[in-house]
Short mmCIF file of C-alpha atoms in Angstrom, two decimals:
data_model
loop_
_atom_site.label_atom_id
_atom_site.label_comp_id
_atom_site.label_asym_id
_atom_site.label_seq_id
_atom_site.Cartn_x
_atom_site.Cartn_y
_atom_site.Cartn_z
CA MET A 14 52.89 35.74 -31.06
CA SER A 15 52.51 39.47 -30.39
CA VAL A 16 50.53 41.58 -32.83
CA LYS A 17 52.21 44.59 -34.37
CA LEU A 18 50.03 47.67 -34.03
CA GLN A 19 49.79 49.07 -37.54
CA PRO A 20 46.86 51.52 -37.82
CA ALA A 21 47.60 55.21 -37.29
CA ARG A 22 45.77 58.49 -37.80
CA PRO A 23 46.61 62.20 -38.12
CA PHE A 24 46.54 64.02 -34.80
CA GLY A 25 44.53 67.10 -35.69
CA ALA A 26 46.65 69.89 -37.10
CA THR A 27 49.77 68.95 -35.11
CA GLY A 28 51.46 67.35 -38.12
CA VAL A 29 51.93 64.20 -36.02
CA THR A 30 50.57 60.74 -36.80
CA VAL A 31 49.56 58.68 -33.76
CA PRO A 32 48.66 55.01 -33.24
CA LEU A 33 45.03 54.12 -32.57
CA ILE A 34 45.98 53.17 -29.01
CA GLY A 35 47.76 55.28 -26.44
CA TYR A 36 49.14 53.91 -23.18
CA GLY A 37 47.28 55.35 -20.20
CA THR A 38 49.79 55.01 -17.38
CA ALA A 39 47.55 55.70 -14.38
CA PRO A 40 47.46 51.99 -13.37
CA LEU A 41 51.27 51.94 -13.33
CA GLY A 42 51.27 54.69 -10.71
CA LYS A 43 49.77 52.47 -8.03
CA ASP A 44 52.03 51.86 -5.06
CA HIS A 45 52.13 48.08 -5.52
CA VAL A 46 53.40 48.36 -9.13
CA SER A 47 57.19 48.20 -9.15
CA VAL A 48 59.40 50.29 -11.39
CA ASP A 49 60.65 47.11 -13.09
CA HIS A 50 57.14 45.87 -13.84
CA ALA A 51 56.09 49.29 -15.17
CA ALA A 52 59.16 49.34 -17.42
CA ARG A 53 58.35 45.86 -18.77
CA CYS A 54 54.83 46.95 -19.65
CA LEU A 55 55.90 50.20 -21.27
CA ASN A 56 58.70 48.61 -23.26
CA HIS A 57 56.37 45.85 -24.42
CA ALA A 58 53.81 48.38 -25.57
CA ILE A 59 56.37 50.50 -27.42
CA ASP A 60 57.66 47.37 -29.14
CA LEU A 61 54.09 46.76 -30.39
CA GLY A 62 53.86 50.29 -31.77
CA ILE A 63 51.90 51.83 -28.87
CA THR A 64 54.09 54.89 -28.87
CA TYR A 65 51.68 57.48 -27.44
CA ILE A 66 52.34 57.64 -23.67
CA ASP A 67 49.85 59.47 -21.43
CA THR A 68 50.69 60.38 -17.85
CA SER A 69 50.00 63.06 -15.23
CA PRO A 70 51.64 64.39 -12.06
CA ASP A 71 48.74 63.07 -9.98
CA TYR A 72 48.89 59.47 -11.27
CA GLY A 73 52.16 58.66 -9.54
CA SER A 74 53.43 57.15 -12.79
CA GLU A 75 55.68 59.95 -14.08
CA PRO A 76 58.83 58.64 -12.29
CA LYS A 77 58.21 55.14 -13.66
CA VAL A 78 57.67 56.47 -17.16
CA GLY A 79 60.86 58.47 -16.73
CA GLU A 80 62.90 55.32 -16.22
CA VAL A 81 61.86 54.18 -19.71
CA MET A 82 62.26 57.62 -21.25
CA LYS A 83 65.96 57.53 -20.37
CA THR A 84 66.45 55.14 -23.30
CA ARG A 85 63.32 55.38 -25.50
CA ARG A 86 62.31 59.03 -25.44
CA LYS A 87 62.84 59.57 -29.19
CA GLU A 88 60.47 56.68 -30.02
CA VAL A 89 57.38 58.05 -28.30
CA PHE A 90 54.90 60.90 -28.25
CA LEU A 91 54.90 61.87 -24.57
CA ALA A 92 51.88 63.62 -23.04
CA THR A 93 51.36 64.83 -19.49
CA LYS A 94 49.07 67.30 -17.74
CA VAL A 95 48.91 70.23 -15.34
CA ASN A 96 46.41 70.56 -12.50
CA ARG A 97 47.24 74.07 -11.34
CA ARG A 98 45.46 77.04 -12.85
CA SER A 99 47.85 79.95 -12.29
CA LYS A 100 50.69 80.90 -14.64
CA GLU A 101 53.44 80.50 -12.05
CA GLY A 102 51.91 77.35 -10.61
CA VAL A 103 51.76 75.74 -14.04
CA LEU A 104 55.36 76.65 -14.87
CA ARG A 105 56.52 75.01 -11.64
CA GLU A 106 54.40 71.96 -12.35
CA VAL A 107 55.79 71.57 -15.89
CA ARG A 108 59.38 71.71 -14.67
CA GLU A 109 58.64 69.22 -11.88
CA SER A 110 57.08 66.82 -14.40
CA LEU A 111 60.07 67.09 -16.74
CA GLU A 112 62.39 66.21 -13.88
CA ARG A 113 60.35 63.12 -12.99
CA LEU A 114 60.05 62.13 -16.66
CA GLN A 115 63.81 62.54 -17.16
CA THR A 116 63.40 64.57 -20.34
CA ASP A 117 63.85 68.17 -21.43
CA HIS A 118 60.43 68.48 -23.08
CA VAL A 119 57.06 66.82 -23.54
CA ASP A 120 55.23 66.59 -26.84
CA LEU A 121 51.87 67.52 -25.33
CA ILE A 122 50.90 69.34 -22.13
CA GLN A 123 47.23 69.43 -21.18
CA VAL A 124 45.17 71.62 -18.85
CA HIS A 125 43.72 68.75 -16.86
CA ALA A 126 40.18 68.09 -15.61
CA VAL A 127 38.39 71.19 -16.84
CA ASN A 128 35.02 70.08 -15.52
CA ALA A 129 33.61 73.39 -14.30
CA TRP A 130 33.18 76.80 -15.92
CA ALA A 131 35.29 78.41 -13.19
CA ASP A 132 38.24 76.24 -14.20
CA LEU A 133 38.03 77.34 -17.82
CA GLU A 134 37.82 81.00 -16.78
CA GLN A 135 40.89 80.61 -14.59
CA ALA A 136 42.83 78.81 -17.31
CA LEU A 137 42.04 81.58 -19.82
CA ALA A 138 42.84 84.47 -17.46
CA PRO A 139 45.83 86.73 -18.27
CA ASP A 140 47.78 85.14 -15.40
CA GLY A 141 46.20 81.71 -15.83
CA ALA A 142 47.34 78.25 -16.86
CA LEU A 143 47.44 78.93 -20.59
CA ALA A 144 49.71 81.94 -20.14
CA GLY A 145 52.09 79.65 -18.30
CA LEU A 146 51.91 76.93 -20.93
CA GLU A 147 52.53 79.41 -23.73
CA GLN A 148 55.68 80.54 -21.94
CA ALA A 149 56.70 76.89 -21.48
CA ARG A 150 56.24 76.37 -25.22
CA ARG A 151 58.37 79.44 -26.02
CA GLU A 152 61.08 77.98 -23.78
CA GLY A 153 60.95 74.66 -25.65
CA LEU A 154 59.60 72.71 -22.67
CA VAL A 155 56.41 71.64 -24.49
CA ARG A 156 55.44 71.31 -28.16
CA HIS A 157 51.62 71.24 -28.15
CA ILE A 158 48.91 72.43 -25.75
CA GLY A 159 45.69 70.53 -25.04
CA ILE A 160 42.75 70.39 -22.64
CA THR A 161 41.03 67.50 -20.86
CA GLY A 162 37.73 66.96 -19.11
CA HIS A 163 35.35 64.27 -17.96
CA ALA A 164 31.79 65.24 -17.14
CA ARG A 165 31.08 68.42 -19.09
CA PRO A 166 31.79 68.10 -22.83
CA GLU A 167 29.88 71.33 -23.43
CA ILE A 168 32.59 73.18 -21.49
CA LEU A 169 35.30 71.59 -23.62
CA GLY A 170 33.39 72.44 -26.78
CA HIS A 171 33.19 76.07 -25.71
CA ALA A 172 36.88 76.03 -24.75
CA LEU A 173 37.81 75.16 -28.34
CA THR A 174 36.10 78.36 -29.48
CA GLN A 175 38.04 80.47 -26.96
CA TYR A 176 41.62 79.21 -27.46
CA PRO A 177 43.44 77.36 -30.29
CA PHE A 178 44.01 74.12 -28.42
CA ASP A 179 45.93 71.51 -30.39
CA THR A 180 44.17 68.57 -28.74
CA VAL A 181 41.28 67.61 -26.49
CA LEU A 182 41.14 64.53 -24.26
CA VAL A 183 37.57 63.59 -23.34
CA ALA A 184 35.55 60.67 -21.98
CA LEU A 185 34.08 59.07 -25.13
CA GLY A 186 32.80 55.66 -24.12
CA MET A 187 29.26 54.38 -24.52
CA ALA A 188 28.39 55.50 -20.97
CA ASP A 189 29.31 59.05 -21.93
CA ARG A 190 27.13 58.91 -25.00
CA LEU A 191 24.16 57.83 -22.88
CA VAL A 192 24.74 60.52 -20.23
CA THR A 193 26.69 63.55 -21.51
CA SER A 194 26.63 63.16 -25.32
CA PRO A 195 30.12 64.46 -26.18
CA GLU A 196 29.49 63.65 -29.84
CA THR A 197 26.83 66.38 -29.77
CA PHE A 198 28.59 69.11 -27.78
CA LEU A 199 32.26 68.60 -28.54
CA LEU A 200 33.16 66.50 -31.58
CA PRO A 201 31.65 68.84 -34.22
CA LYS A 202 33.69 71.77 -32.87
CA ALA A 203 36.86 69.66 -32.74
CA ILE A 204 36.36 68.53 -36.34
CA GLU A 205 35.63 72.10 -37.50
CA ARG A 206 38.86 73.37 -35.91
CA ASN A 207 40.98 70.29 -36.78
CA VAL A 208 41.72 69.60 -33.12
CA GLY A 209 43.21 66.21 -32.30
CA VAL A 210 40.70 64.18 -30.27
CA VAL A 211 41.83 61.61 -27.68
CA ALA A 212 39.17 59.30 -26.28
CA MET A 213 39.32 58.06 -22.69
CA LYS A 214 37.12 55.94 -20.42
CA VAL A 215 36.31 53.90 -23.51
CA LEU A 216 36.16 50.65 -21.48
CA GLY A 217 34.19 52.24 -18.66
CA HIS A 218 37.17 52.14 -16.29
CA GLY A 219 37.05 48.35 -16.57
CA GLU A 220 33.28 48.07 -16.09
CA PHE A 221 32.48 47.11 -19.70
CA GLN A 222 32.87 43.41 -20.44
CA ASN A 223 32.87 43.50 -24.24
CA ILE A 224 36.23 45.15 -24.83
CA ASP A 225 36.11 44.65 -28.59
CA LEU A 226 32.79 46.44 -29.07
CA ALA A 227 33.58 49.20 -26.58
CA LEU A 228 36.93 50.05 -28.14
CA ARG A 229 35.63 49.89 -31.70
CA TYR A 230 32.72 52.17 -30.78
CA SER A 231 34.99 54.94 -29.50
CA LEU A 232 37.55 54.60 -32.30
CA GLY A 233 34.71 54.77 -34.82
CA LEU A 234 33.45 58.17 -33.66
CA PRO A 235 34.06 61.01 -36.13
CA GLY A 236 37.17 63.04 -35.45
CA VAL A 237 38.77 60.63 -32.96
CA SER A 238 42.50 60.16 -33.48
CA LEU A 239 43.18 57.58 -30.78
CA ALA A 240 42.00 56.11 -27.50
CA ILE A 241 44.12 55.88 -24.35
CA ILE A 242 43.70 52.68 -22.37
CA GLY A 243 44.98 52.04 -18.87
CA MET A 244 46.99 48.80 -19.00
CA ASP A 245 49.08 47.06 -16.36
CA VAL A 246 50.01 43.59 -17.68
CA PRO A 247 51.56 42.53 -21.02
CA VAL A 248 48.72 40.13 -21.89
CA GLN A 249 46.24 43.01 -21.66
CA ILE A 250 48.47 45.12 -23.87
CA ASP A 251 48.50 42.31 -26.45
CA GLN A 252 44.71 42.06 -26.37
CA ILE A 253 44.17 45.77 -26.89
CA ALA A 254 46.81 45.92 -29.61
CA ALA A 255 45.19 43.02 -31.47
CA THR A 256 41.76 44.67 -31.34
CA ALA A 257 43.15 47.92 -32.72
CA ALA A 258 45.14 46.15 -35.43
CA ASP A 259 41.88 44.62 -36.69
CA PHE A 260 39.79 47.77 -36.22
CA ARG A 261 36.52 48.12 -38.07
CA PRO A 262 33.56 50.38 -37.20
CA LEU A 263 30.64 48.89 -35.30
CA GLU A 264 27.72 47.54 -37.25
CA GLU A 265 24.27 48.71 -36.15
CA ARG A 266 23.50 45.40 -34.43
CA GLU A 267 26.83 45.52 -32.55
CA GLU A 268 26.14 49.04 -31.33
CA ALA A 269 22.75 47.87 -30.07
CA LEU A 270 24.47 45.06 -28.14
CA LEU A 271 26.86 47.51 -26.54
CA ILE A 272 24.03 49.83 -25.51
CA GLU A 273 22.23 46.84 -24.03
CA GLU A 274 25.29 46.06 -21.90
CA VAL A 275 26.08 49.61 -20.79
CA ARG A 276 22.60 51.02 -20.11
CA PRO A 277 22.07 48.99 -16.88
CA LEU A 278 25.50 50.10 -15.66
CA VAL A 279 24.53 53.73 -16.22
CA GLU A 280 21.24 53.23 -14.42
CA LYS A 281 22.97 51.54 -11.49
CA ASP A 282 25.58 54.28 -11.35
CA ALA A 283 22.88 56.95 -11.24
CA GLU A 284 21.39 55.28 -8.16
CA GLU A 285 24.75 54.77 -6.43
CA SER A 286 26.21 58.19 -7.24
CA HIS A 287 24.05 59.86 -4.59
CA SER A 288 26.12 58.07 -1.94
CA GLY A 289 29.39 58.70 -3.76
CA GLN A 290 29.78 55.03 -4.68
CA GLY A 291 29.09 55.14 -8.42
CA SER A 292 31.45 52.98 -10.47
CA LEU A 293 31.26 55.39 -13.41
CA PHE A 294 32.64 58.11 -11.15
CA TRP A 295 34.00 60.41 -13.86
CA LEU A 296 30.45 61.16 -15.03
CA HIS A 297 30.03 63.19 -11.84
CA ASP A 298 33.44 64.88 -11.73
CA THR A 299 32.56 68.57 -11.41
CA ALA A 300 35.17 69.70 -8.86
CA VAL A 301 36.80 73.08 -9.43
CA MET A 302 40.51 72.28 -9.56
CA GLY A 303 41.52 75.93 -9.54
CA TRP A 304 40.24 76.33 -6.00
CA LYS A 305 42.72 73.68 -4.85
CA GLU A 306 45.99 75.33 -5.85
CA HIS A 307 48.74 73.56 -3.91
CA ASP A 308 52.51 73.40 -4.05
CA GLU A 309 52.12 69.69 -4.61
CA PRO A 310 49.09 68.36 -6.53
CA THR A 311 46.96 65.86 -4.64
CA ARG A 312 46.76 62.32 -5.96
CA VAL A 313 43.25 61.87 -7.35
CA ARG A 314 41.16 59.10 -8.80
CA TYR A 315 41.70 58.60 -12.49
#
């Protein structure tokens, strides 16, 4: 029998309450995943109470999410992202996303993949991404504005001191603790400013075997509202929902077990990353997105 997802937390100062688990839809954007299968997964998750839906124009999943939004839009908190860094580019991107998502607004729009200082500078410029998103909010196209990043939590921490972001989406798995320490550079600033924190890469992009410990670690970090998990089959959705429904913080011995599992993966990734083959690829994501302004965003690894 399916488990009803009960736990929920405040989402920063947004006034919204969100479930502990959000649906990361990047896996649904793969070419071999049909619209029907994606709809089954999304509907199943919503039925379980996983009502936070995360997508992006570069995942390929927005049109599939849109098919479900035609009938269930009012039941979910819908979040997408922008990759462009100019005001006009962002406004075009928002409108394109809304068309694919078959809705007139999203609940959260996020400046995506701010992994270099140049990207933050471009986003904050008078004619930058945030100027475009503020206009989109005035027009009723978006409700809240957030920021995301992978490899540089110190940049995200600084960003929160420069602009009143509503939310921040950041890699917050055990691998990130061992390499980039977001709990040192970012979480204190998010807590101080009551910014909603969304954890990603909590299962190491599928590399971590102990799902229970990995998920409970990230959800137990101070200030975290929810974790988004990429899911592509109903049985996986059930497993994640059951873990969240029974959430309890890690004990010290359990945290030690998780470190013991993840440390060799981090060491192996450090060796492989020199050849571009590291499995924990997001730890090295320092590309400057703003230098790649295109009419159509390029599909990227998630």
